[in-house]
Coordinates of C-alpha atoms and ligand atoms in Angstrom, one line a residue:
X15 CA 6.7 -27.9 15.7
X16 CA 8.7 -25.1 14.0
X17 CA 8.6 -23.2 17.3
X18 CA 10.9 -25.8 19.0
X19 CA 13.7 -24.7 16.7
X20 CA 15.9 -21.8 16.1
X21 CA 18.0 -20.9 13.1
X22 CA 21.6 -20.2 13.0
X23 CA 22.9 -18.0 10.0
X24 CA 26.2 -17.0 8.8
X25 CA 26.7 -15.0 5.4
X26 CA 29.7 -14.9 3.0
X27 CA 29.3 -11.9 0.9
X28 CA 31.5 -11.2 -2.2
X29 CA 31.7 -7.3 -3.2
X30 CA 33.2 -6.7 -6.6
X31 CA 35.4 -3.6 -6.2
X32 CA 34.7 -0.6 -8.5
X33 CA 38.2 -0.4 -9.7
X34 CA 39.4 0.7 -13.1
X35 CA 41.6 -2.4 -13.5
X36 CA 41.9 -5.9 -12.2
X37 CA 43.2 -7.2 -8.9
X38 CA 46.6 -8.4 -10.3
X39 CA 46.7 -6.9 -13.8
X40 CA 46.2 -3.8 -15.8
X41 CA 43.1 -5.3 -17.9
X42 CA 39.8 -3.3 -17.5
X43 CA 37.7 -4.4 -14.6
X44 CA 34.6 -3.0 -16.2
X45 CA 31.3 -4.9 -16.0
X46 CA 30.2 -6.3 -19.4
X47 CA 32.0 -5.6 -22.6
X48 CA 32.4 -7.8 -25.5
X49 CA 33.2 -11.3 -24.1
X50 CA 36.9 -11.9 -23.8
X51 CA 37.9 -8.2 -24.6
X52 CA 39.1 -7.3 -21.1
X53 CA 42.0 -9.9 -21.1
X54 CA 45.8 -10.0 -21.3
X55 CA 48.4 -12.8 -20.8
X56 CA 48.4 -11.9 -17.1
X57 CA 44.6 -12.4 -16.5
X58 CA 44.8 -15.6 -18.9
X59 CA 47.5 -17.1 -16.6
X60 CA 50.1 -17.5 -19.3
X61 CA 53.4 -18.9 -18.1
X62 CA 56.0 -16.3 -17.2
X63 CA 53.5 -13.4 -16.4
X64 CA 53.7 -12.0 -13.1
X65 CA 50.8 -10.7 -11.0
X66 CA 50.8 -7.1 -9.5
X67 CA 48.6 -5.8 -6.7
X68 CA 46.0 -3.1 -7.3
X69 CA 46.6 -0.7 -4.4
X70 CA 43.3 0.8 -4.7
X71 CA 41.8 -2.6 -3.6
X72 CA 44.0 -2.6 -0.4
X73 CA 42.6 0.9 0.3
X74 CA 39.0 0.0 -0.2
X75 CA 39.7 -3.1 2.1
X76 CA 41.0 -0.8 4.8
X77 CA 38.1 1.3 4.6
X78 CA 35.6 -1.4 4.6
X79 CA 37.5 -2.6 7.7
X80 CA 37.5 0.7 9.6
X81 CA 33.7 1.1 8.7
X82 CA 33.0 -2.4 10.3
X83 CA 35.2 -1.9 13.3
X84 CA 37.7 -4.6 12.3
X85 CA 41.3 -5.2 13.4
X86 CA 43.7 -4.4 10.5
X87 CA 46.3 -7.1 9.6
X88 CA 49.8 -5.6 9.2
X89 CA 51.4 -8.1 7.1
X90 CA 49.1 -9.3 4.4
X91 CA 50.2 -12.5 2.7
X92 CA 48.5 -13.7 -0.6
X93 CA 47.8 -17.3 -1.0
X94 CA 46.9 -19.7 -4.0
X95 CA 43.7 -21.7 -3.7
X96 CA 44.2 -24.4 -6.2
X97 CA 41.2 -25.9 -8.1
X98 CA 40.5 -26.9 -11.7
X99 CA 37.4 -25.2 -13.5
X100 CA 37.3 -24.0 -17.2
X101 CA 36.7 -20.3 -16.1
X102 CA 40.0 -20.3 -13.9
X103 CA 42.6 -20.0 -16.4
X104 CA 45.5 -20.0 -14.0
X105 CA 44.2 -23.2 -12.2
X106 CA 44.2 -21.4 -8.9
X107 CA 42.8 -18.1 -7.4
X108 CA 45.0 -15.7 -5.6
X109 CA 43.3 -15.0 -2.4
X110 CA 44.3 -14.7 1.4
X111 CA 44.0 -17.6 3.6
X112 CA 45.5 -17.1 7.0
X113 CA 46.1 -13.4 7.1
X114 CA 42.9 -11.7 5.9
X115 CA 43.4 -7.8 5.9
X116 CA 40.4 -7.4 8.4
X117 CA 39.3 -9.2 11.4
X118 CA 37.1 -9.3 14.3
X119 CA 34.6 -6.5 13.4
X120 CA 31.0 -6.0 13.5
X121 CA 28.1 -4.5 11.7
X122 CA 25.1 -3.1 13.7
X123 CA 21.7 -4.0 12.3
X124 CA 18.2 -3.9 13.5
X125 CA 16.6 -7.0 14.8
X126 CA 12.9 -8.0 14.7
X127 CA 11.7 -5.7 17.4
X128 CA 13.7 -2.6 15.9
X129 CA 16.6 -3.1 18.6
X130 CA 20.1 -2.6 17.5
X131 CA 22.2 -5.8 17.3
X132 CA 25.7 -6.3 16.4
X133 CA 26.5 -8.8 13.9
X134 CA 30.0 -10.1 14.1
X135 CA 32.4 -9.8 11.1
X136 CA 34.9 -12.8 11.2
X137 CA 37.3 -11.8 8.3
X138 CA 37.3 -9.6 5.1
X139 CA 39.9 -10.8 2.5
X140 CA 41.0 -9.8 -0.8
X141 CA 40.7 -12.0 -3.8
X142 CA 40.2 -12.1 -7.4
X143 CA 37.0 -13.3 -9.4
X144 CA 36.9 -16.2 -11.8
X145 CA 35.5 -15.9 -15.3
X146 CA 31.9 -16.7 -16.2
X147 CA 30.6 -19.8 -17.8
X148 CA 27.7 -19.6 -19.7
X149 CA 25.6 -22.7 -20.1
X150 CA 22.5 -21.5 -21.7
X151 CA 23.5 -19.7 -24.9
X152 CA 24.9 -22.7 -27.0
X153 CA 22.8 -25.9 -27.2
X154 CA 25.8 -27.9 -26.9
X155 CA 28.8 -26.1 -25.5
X156 CA 29.5 -24.2 -22.4
X157 CA 30.8 -20.9 -23.2
X158 CA 33.5 -18.9 -21.3
X159 CA 33.9 -15.2 -20.8
X160 CA 37.3 -14.3 -19.1
X161 CA 36.4 -10.5 -18.8
X162 CA 35.6 -11.3 -15.2
X163 CA 38.7 -13.1 -14.5
X164 CA 40.8 -11.4 -12.1
X165 CA 38.2 -8.7 -11.2
X166 CA 39.0 -7.6 -7.5
X167 CA 36.7 -8.9 -4.8
X168 CA 36.5 -8.4 -1.2
X169 CA 34.9 -11.4 0.8
X170 CA 33.1 -10.5 3.8
X171 CA 32.5 -13.4 6.3
X172 CA 30.0 -12.9 9.1
X173 CA 29.9 -14.8 12.5
X174 CA 27.0 -17.1 12.9
X175 CA 25.2 -14.3 14.7
X176 CA 22.2 -13.9 12.3
X177 CA 19.0 -15.4 13.9
X178 CA 16.3 -14.9 11.2
X179 CA 15.7 -14.3 7.5
X180 CA 14.8 -10.7 8.3
X181 CA 18.0 -10.1 10.1
X182 CA 19.8 -11.6 7.1
X183 CA 17.9 -9.1 4.8
X184 CA 18.9 -6.2 7.2
X185 CA 22.4 -7.3 7.3
X186 CA 22.7 -7.2 3.4
X187 CA 20.9 -4.0 3.3
X188 CA 23.4 -2.5 5.6
X189 CA 26.5 -4.1 3.9
X190 CA 25.2 -2.7 0.6
X191 CA 24.7 0.7 2.1
X192 CA 28.2 0.9 3.5
X193 CA 29.9 -0.2 0.3
X194 CA 28.0 2.3 -1.5
X195 CA 28.8 5.1 1.0
X196 CA 32.5 4.2 0.8
X197 CA 32.2 4.2 -3.2
X198 CA 34.1 0.8 -3.2
X199 CA 31.4 -1.2 -4.8
X200 CA 28.2 -0.4 -6.8
X201 CA 26.3 -2.9 -4.7
X202 CA 24.1 -4.1 -7.8
X203 CA 23.3 -7.6 -6.7
X204 CA 21.5 -8.2 -10.2
X205 CA 24.8 -7.5 -12.1
X206 CA 26.7 -9.7 -9.6
X207 CA 28.6 -7.0 -7.9
X208 CA 27.4 -8.1 -4.7
X209 CA 26.9 -11.8 -4.2
X210 CA 25.9 -14.0 -1.1
X211 CA 26.1 -17.4 0.1
X212 CA 24.1 -18.2 3.1
X213 CA 25.0 -20.7 5.6
X214 CA 22.0 -22.2 7.5
X215 CA 21.5 -24.6 10.4
X216 CA 18.8 -25.3 12.8
X217 CA 19.0 -26.3 16.6
X218 CA 16.6 -26.9 19.3
X219 CA 15.8 -23.5 21.1
X220 CA 18.3 -22.6 23.8
X221 CA 20.8 -25.3 22.6
X222 CA 24.4 -24.4 22.7
X223 CA 25.4 -26.9 19.9
X224 CA 24.8 -25.8 16.4
X225 CA 23.2 -28.1 14.0
X226 CA 24.7 -29.2 10.6
X227 CA 24.7 -26.5 8.0
X228 CA 23.9 -26.3 4.5
X229 CA 25.2 -23.5 2.1
X230 CA 23.1 -21.8 -0.4
X231 CA 25.1 -20.3 -3.2
X232 CA 24.9 -17.3 -5.4
X233 CA 21.4 -15.8 -4.6
X234 CA 20.9 -12.7 -6.8
X235 CA 18.9 -10.3 -4.6
X236 CA 18.6 -9.4 -1.1
X237 CA 15.0 -10.5 -1.1
X238 CA 15.9 -13.7 -2.5
X239 CA 18.3 -14.3 0.2
X240 CA 15.4 -13.8 2.6
X241 CA 13.3 -16.1 0.9
X242 CA 16.0 -18.9 0.5
X243 CA 16.6 -18.8 4.3
X244 CA 12.9 -19.0 5.1
X245 CA 12.5 -22.0 2.8
X246 CA 15.9 -23.7 4.0
X247 CA 14.9 -23.3 7.8
X248 CA 11.4 -24.9 7.3
X249 CA 13.1 -27.7 5.1
X250 CA 15.6 -28.6 7.8
X251 CA 13.1 -28.6 10.6
X252 CA 10.7 -30.8 8.6
X253 CA 13.6 -33.1 7.7
X254 CA 14.6 -33.3 11.4
X255 CA 11.2 -33.9 12.5
X256 CA 10.9 -36.9 9.9
X257 CA 14.0 -38.3 11.5
X258 CA 16.3 -37.5 8.6
X259 CA 19.9 -36.3 9.2
X260 CA 20.9 -32.8 7.6
X261 CA 24.1 -33.4 5.7
X262 CA 26.9 -30.9 4.6
X263 CA 25.7 -29.8 1.2
X264 CA 25.7 -27.0 -1.3
X265 CA 22.2 -25.9 -2.5
X266 CA 20.9 -23.6 -5.1
X267 CA 18.0 -21.2 -4.9
X268 CA 15.2 -21.5 -7.6
X269 CA 13.5 -18.1 -7.3
X270 CA 10.4 -18.8 -9.3
X271 CA 9.4 -21.9 -7.0
X272 CA 11.1 -20.2 -3.8
X273 CA 12.8 -23.6 -3.1
X274 CA 16.4 -24.5 -2.5
X275 CA 17.7 -27.5 -4.4
X276 CA 20.6 -30.0 -3.6
X277 CA 23.4 -29.0 -6.0
X278 CA 26.4 -31.0 -4.5
X279 CA 27.2 -32.8 -1.3
X280 CA 30.1 -31.6 0.6
X281 CA 31.0 -35.1 2.2
X282 CA 34.7 -35.0 1.0
X283 CA 36.1 -31.4 2.1
X284 CA 37.6 -29.6 -0.6
X285 CA 41.4 -29.7 -0.4
X286 CA 42.4 -26.3 -2.0
X287 CA 46.0 -27.0 -1.1
X288 CA 46.5 -23.3 -0.1
X289 CA 50.1 -22.2 -0.2
X290 CA 51.7 -18.7 0.1
X291 CA 51.7 -17.0 -3.5
X292 CA 55.3 -17.1 -4.4
X293 CA 54.9 -14.3 -7.1
X294 CA 53.8 -11.7 -4.6
X295 CA 55.5 -9.9 -1.7
X296 CA 53.4 -9.5 1.4
X297 CA 51.6 -6.1 1.5
X298 CA 52.3 -4.0 4.8
X299 CA 49.7 -2.0 6.0
X300 CA 51.2 0.5 8.4
X301 CA 49.6 2.7 11.1
X302 CA 50.4 5.7 8.9
X303 CA 48.6 4.3 5.9
X304 CA 45.7 3.5 8.2
X305 CA 45.5 7.0 9.7
X306 CA 45.8 8.6 6.2
X307 CA 42.9 6.4 4.8
X308 CA 41.0 7.4 8.1
X309 CA 41.3 11.0 7.2
X310 CA 39.5 10.5 3.8
X311 CA 36.7 8.5 5.0
X312 CA 33.3 9.9 4.2
X313 CA 30.6 10.1 6.9
X314 CA 29.1 6.8 7.3
X315 CA 25.2 5.9 7.4
X316 CA 25.1 4.9 11.2
X317 CA 27.0 8.1 12.0
X318 CA 24.8 10.3 10.3
X319 CA 21.9 8.5 11.6
X320 CA 23.1 9.1 15.1
X321 CA 23.6 12.9 14.4
X322 CA 20.2 13.2 12.9
X323 CA 18.5 11.7 15.9
X324 CA 20.8 13.3 18.8
X325 CA 21.5 16.7 17.3
X326 CA 18.8 17.3 14.8
X327 CA 16.1 15.8 16.8
X328 CA 14.6 14.2 13.9
X329 CA 12.6 10.9 14.4
X330 CA 14.2 7.6 13.6
X331 CA 12.0 7.1 10.7
X332 CA 13.2 10.6 9.3
X333 CA 16.7 9.7 10.1
X334 CA 16.8 6.3 8.3
X335 CA 15.3 7.7 5.2
X336 CA 17.6 10.4 4.8
X337 CA 20.7 8.1 5.5
X338 CA 19.4 5.4 3.1
X339 CA 21.2 6.8 0.2
X340 CA 24.6 8.7 0.2
X341 CA 23.6 11.3 -2.3
X342 CA 20.2 12.0 -0.5
X343 CA 22.3 12.4 3.0
X344 CA 24.7 14.7 1.3
X345 CA 22.1 17.0 -0.2
X346 CA 20.4 17.1 3.1
X347 CA 23.7 17.9 4.9
X348 CA 24.3 20.8 2.4
X349 CA 20.7 22.0 2.6
X350 CA 21.2 22.2 6.5
X351 CA 24.2 24.7 6.1
X352 CA 21.7 27.2 4.8
X353 CA 18.7 26.5 7.0
X354 CA 18.4 27.0 10.9
X355 CA 15.7 24.2 11.3
X356 CA 16.6 20.8 10.2
X357 CA 13.3 19.4 10.6
X358 CA 12.1 21.8 8.0
X359 CA 15.0 20.8 5.7
X360 CA 14.2 17.2 6.2
X361 CA 10.5 17.9 5.4
X362 CA 11.4 19.7 2.0
X363 CA 13.9 16.7 1.1
X364 CA 11.4 13.9 2.1
X365 CA 8.4 15.8 0.7
X366 CA 8.5 18.1 -2.3
X367 CA 12.0 16.9 -3.6
X368 CA 11.5 13.2 -3.1
X369 CA 8.2 13.3 -4.7
X370 CA 9.4 15.2 -7.7
X371 CA 12.5 12.7 -8.0
X372 CA 10.2 9.6 -7.7
X373 CA 7.5 11.0 -10.2
X374 CA 10.2 11.6 -12.8
X375 CA 12.5 8.6 -12.1
X376 CA 15.4 10.8 -11.1
X377 CA 18.3 10.4 -8.8
X378 CA 18.9 13.4 -6.5
X379 CA 22.4 13.6 -8.3
X380 CA 20.6 14.9 -11.3
X381 CA 18.2 17.2 -9.4
X382 CA 18.4 20.5 -10.9
X383 CA 17.7 22.7 -7.9
X384 CA 20.8 23.4 -5.6
X385 CA 20.6 22.9 -1.8
X386 CA 21.4 26.7 -1.6
X387 CA 18.2 27.5 -3.7
X388 CA 16.1 25.5 -1.5
X389 CA 17.6 27.1 1.4
X390 CA 16.5 30.5 -0.1
X391 CA 13.1 29.2 -0.5
X392 CA 12.8 28.0 2.9
X393 CA 14.1 31.3 4.2
X394 CA 11.2 33.1 2.2
X395 CA 8.5 31.1 4.0
X396 CA 10.3 31.6 7.3
X397 CA 10.5 35.4 6.8
X398 CA 6.7 35.2 6.0
X399 CA 7.3 36.6 2.4
X400 CA 5.4 33.6 0.9
X401 CA 3.3 31.0 2.3
X402 CA 4.5 27.3 2.5
X403 CA 1.7 26.4 0.1
X404 CA 2.9 29.0 -2.5
X405 CA 6.6 28.1 -2.1
X406 CA 6.1 24.2 -2.5
X407 CA 3.1 24.2 -5.1
X408 CA 4.1 27.3 -7.0
X409 CA 7.8 28.5 -6.9
X410 CA 9.3 25.0 -6.5
X411 CA 7.8 23.8 -9.9
X412 CA 9.0 27.1 -11.5
X413 CA 12.4 26.7 -10.0
X414 CA 12.7 23.3 -11.8
X415 CA 12.0 25.0 -15.0
X416 CA 13.8 28.2 -14.6
X417 CA 16.8 27.0 -12.3
X418 CA 18.9 30.2 -12.9
X419 CA 16.3 32.3 -11.2
X420 CA 16.0 33.0 -7.4
X421 CA 12.9 32.0 -5.3
X422 CA 12.5 35.7 -4.3
X423 CA 12.5 36.8 -8.1
X424 CA 10.0 34.2 -9.1
X425 CA 7.9 35.3 -6.3
X426 CA 8.0 39.1 -7.2
X427 CA 7.6 38.4 -11.0
X428 CA 4.5 36.4 -10.2
X429 CA 3.2 38.7 -7.5
X430 CA 3.2 36.2 -4.7
X431 CA 4.8 38.1 -2.0
X432 CA 2.6 37.8 1.0
X433 CA 0.5 40.7 2.1
X434 CA 1.4 41.1 5.7
X435 CA 0.9 44.8 5.2
X436 CA -1.8 45.4 7.7
X437 CA -3.6 48.1 5.7
X438 CA -4.2 46.0 2.7
X439 CA -5.1 42.8 4.9
X440 CA -7.4 45.1 7.0
X441 CA -9.4 45.7 3.8
X442 CA -9.7 42.0 3.1
X443 CA -10.7 41.2 6.5
X444 CA -13.4 43.9 6.7
X445 CA -14.8 42.8 3.4
X446 CA -14.9 39.1 4.4
X447 CA -16.7 40.0 7.7
X448 CA -19.1 42.3 6.1
X449 CA -20.1 39.5 3.7
X450 CA -21.6 37.2 6.6
X451 CA -23.4 39.3 9.4
X452 CA -25.2 36.3 10.5
X453 CA -21.9 34.3 10.9
X454 CA -20.4 37.2 13.1
X455 CA -23.4 36.8 15.5
X456 CA -22.8 33.0 15.6
X457 CA -19.0 33.6 16.5
X458 CA -20.0 36.2 19.1
X459 CA -22.5 33.6 20.6
X460 CA -19.6 31.1 21.1
X461 CA -19.0 29.3 17.8
X462 CA -15.4 30.1 17.5
X463 CA -14.7 27.7 14.6
X464 CA -16.3 30.0 12.3
X465 CA -13.2 31.9 12.1
X466 CA -12.0 29.3 9.4
X467 CA -14.9 30.5 7.1
X468 CA -13.4 34.2 7.4
X469 CA -9.9 33.0 6.9
X470 CA -11.0 31.3 3.8
X471 CA -12.6 34.4 2.2
X472 CA -9.5 36.6 3.2
X473 CA -7.2 33.9 1.2
X474 CA -9.5 34.1 -1.7
X475 CA -9.7 38.0 -1.7
X476 CA -5.9 38.1 -1.4
X477 CA -5.3 35.5 -4.1
X478 CA -3.6 33.4 -1.4
X479 CA -1.1 36.0 -0.5
X480 CA -2.2 37.0 2.9
X481 CA 0.0 35.8 5.8
X482 CA -2.3 33.5 7.6
X483 CA -0.8 34.2 11.0
X484 CA -1.4 37.9 10.6
X485 CA -4.9 37.6 9.0
X486 CA -6.1 35.1 11.7
X487 CA -5.1 37.6 14.4
X488 CA -6.7 40.6 12.6
X489 CA -10.0 38.7 12.3
X490 CA -10.1 37.6 15.8
X491 CA -9.4 41.3 16.8
X492 CA -12.3 42.6 14.8
X493 CA -14.7 40.0 15.6
X494 CA -14.0 40.5 19.3
X495 CA -14.5 44.1 19.3
Ligands
ADP17 P1 33.6 -22.4 4.7 O1 35.1 -22.0 4.5 O2 33.5 -23.9 4.4 O3 32.7 -21.8 3.9 P2 33.5 -21.1 7.3 O4 33.9 -21.7 8.5 O5 34.4 -20.0 6.6 O6 33.4 -22.3 6.4 O7 32.2 -20.6 7.5 C1 31.4 -20.0 6.7 C2 30.2 -19.5 7.1 O8 29.3 -20.2 7.8 C3 30.4 -18.2 8.1 O9 29.7 -17.1 7.7 C4 29.9 -18.7 9.5 O10 29.5 -17.9 10.4 C5 28.8 -19.7 9.0 N1 28.4 -20.7 9.9 C6 29.4 -21.7 10.4 N2 28.9 -22.8 11.3 C7 27.7 -22.5 10.9 C8 26.4 -23.4 11.4 N3 26.5 -24.3 12.2 N4 25.3 -22.7 11.2 C9 25.0 -21.7 10.3 N5 26.2 -21.1 9.8 C10 27.4 -21.5 10.3
MG18 MG1 31.9 -21.0 2.2

């Protein structure tokens, strides 16, 4: 019965901005802190105080709008969204209503078959967060922490273009990557810097008419968004098949059981009585501002991905690993300025470097070997001075403990410079061949694979320093004489 239906999903994402101060005041916007220590008369909404706009948030919104191909709004009017709640000291939230700063954009994600698919962005607007109500600390009372009241948010609303829980997962992963590349939000869902509400409905396959949707609030990880949607799709289909009618409601997600639970029905639509904020002038976003911000934009993951595939001819898999996080991409980019073959650079980053980082739970920002040094190491291999295995298994670990040394110096000090000197090599080769006269006969009778045995001996005799290409060549030459 599930196959008869298709889901329709739209996500609302709140991204907390990484600014020093709050959206409309100079209070610290830092996460955590002793409760109620990042406050002032402005964020407490005392009478007579006036909000002022945090310019960095406007710039961040423009950056995100440019990165998501949005049309930017010239005249940005702020609006009051009125409701009563204990963690909202002013009794209203200053947000944007009719003039969101970004409109009609899209984000490209991968669909089930790995094909690129555009998810429309309806709008992105600027607003402020509310405080935090803490219900589980005191047995009798709800406690309020207003440190978060007034912290800047961007709300990103998608079109109902998402068609499966996996697409929702990919969409959120893409958003998190983008805000991290732009360095406007740390993307940490556990700390609530990125929060997601999922709107879900189901309809008969091929129908043009969307079904009634429910909204699942505040899910705290990307994986849980996927799980919540999976559950909700099944629940709605089963309800419809049982002849029930889906009602507009807000639901919560219970992670341990994987179920969504009704929190409140939305039969009476909220009336927030939006009206233009009288204490703030509109913010004008000029063409000049946009082009100035455009110049400061970092390379974005999808642009780097394209470049790695088209120019560097890397596989899609390699390109996506290298662009997953900005610091990795920047390291790789810098390494490529020292290395002629990006494929070799990619192998080093995804091989030795990533395994070292993983084993030591380190981020690449704290990796002690600079791209330039890795570049020198790669060059040593390319010039035939050391073998790849000496470079990756011997020199690389030593560089980590002696980062002030150059790869060549380490290779020389340890006597690892490869013998490509024909005379020295010839001795080893002759010795190896004289050890196994019967194998020489086998080789001559056609068992060419035997050459591996001689190579092994030459490597042993040379303590791994023989240049394998030259050695191979010499052995063949002698055997075929
Ligand atoms: P609200 O302000 O009540 O949250 P919006 O119109 O802003 O409502 O829509 C919120 C989100 O719901 C958007 O992401 C939109 O794409 C999505 N949405 C709208 N209709 C449906 C539907 N029938 N099924 C699933 N998602 C929907
Ligand atoms: Mg909503």
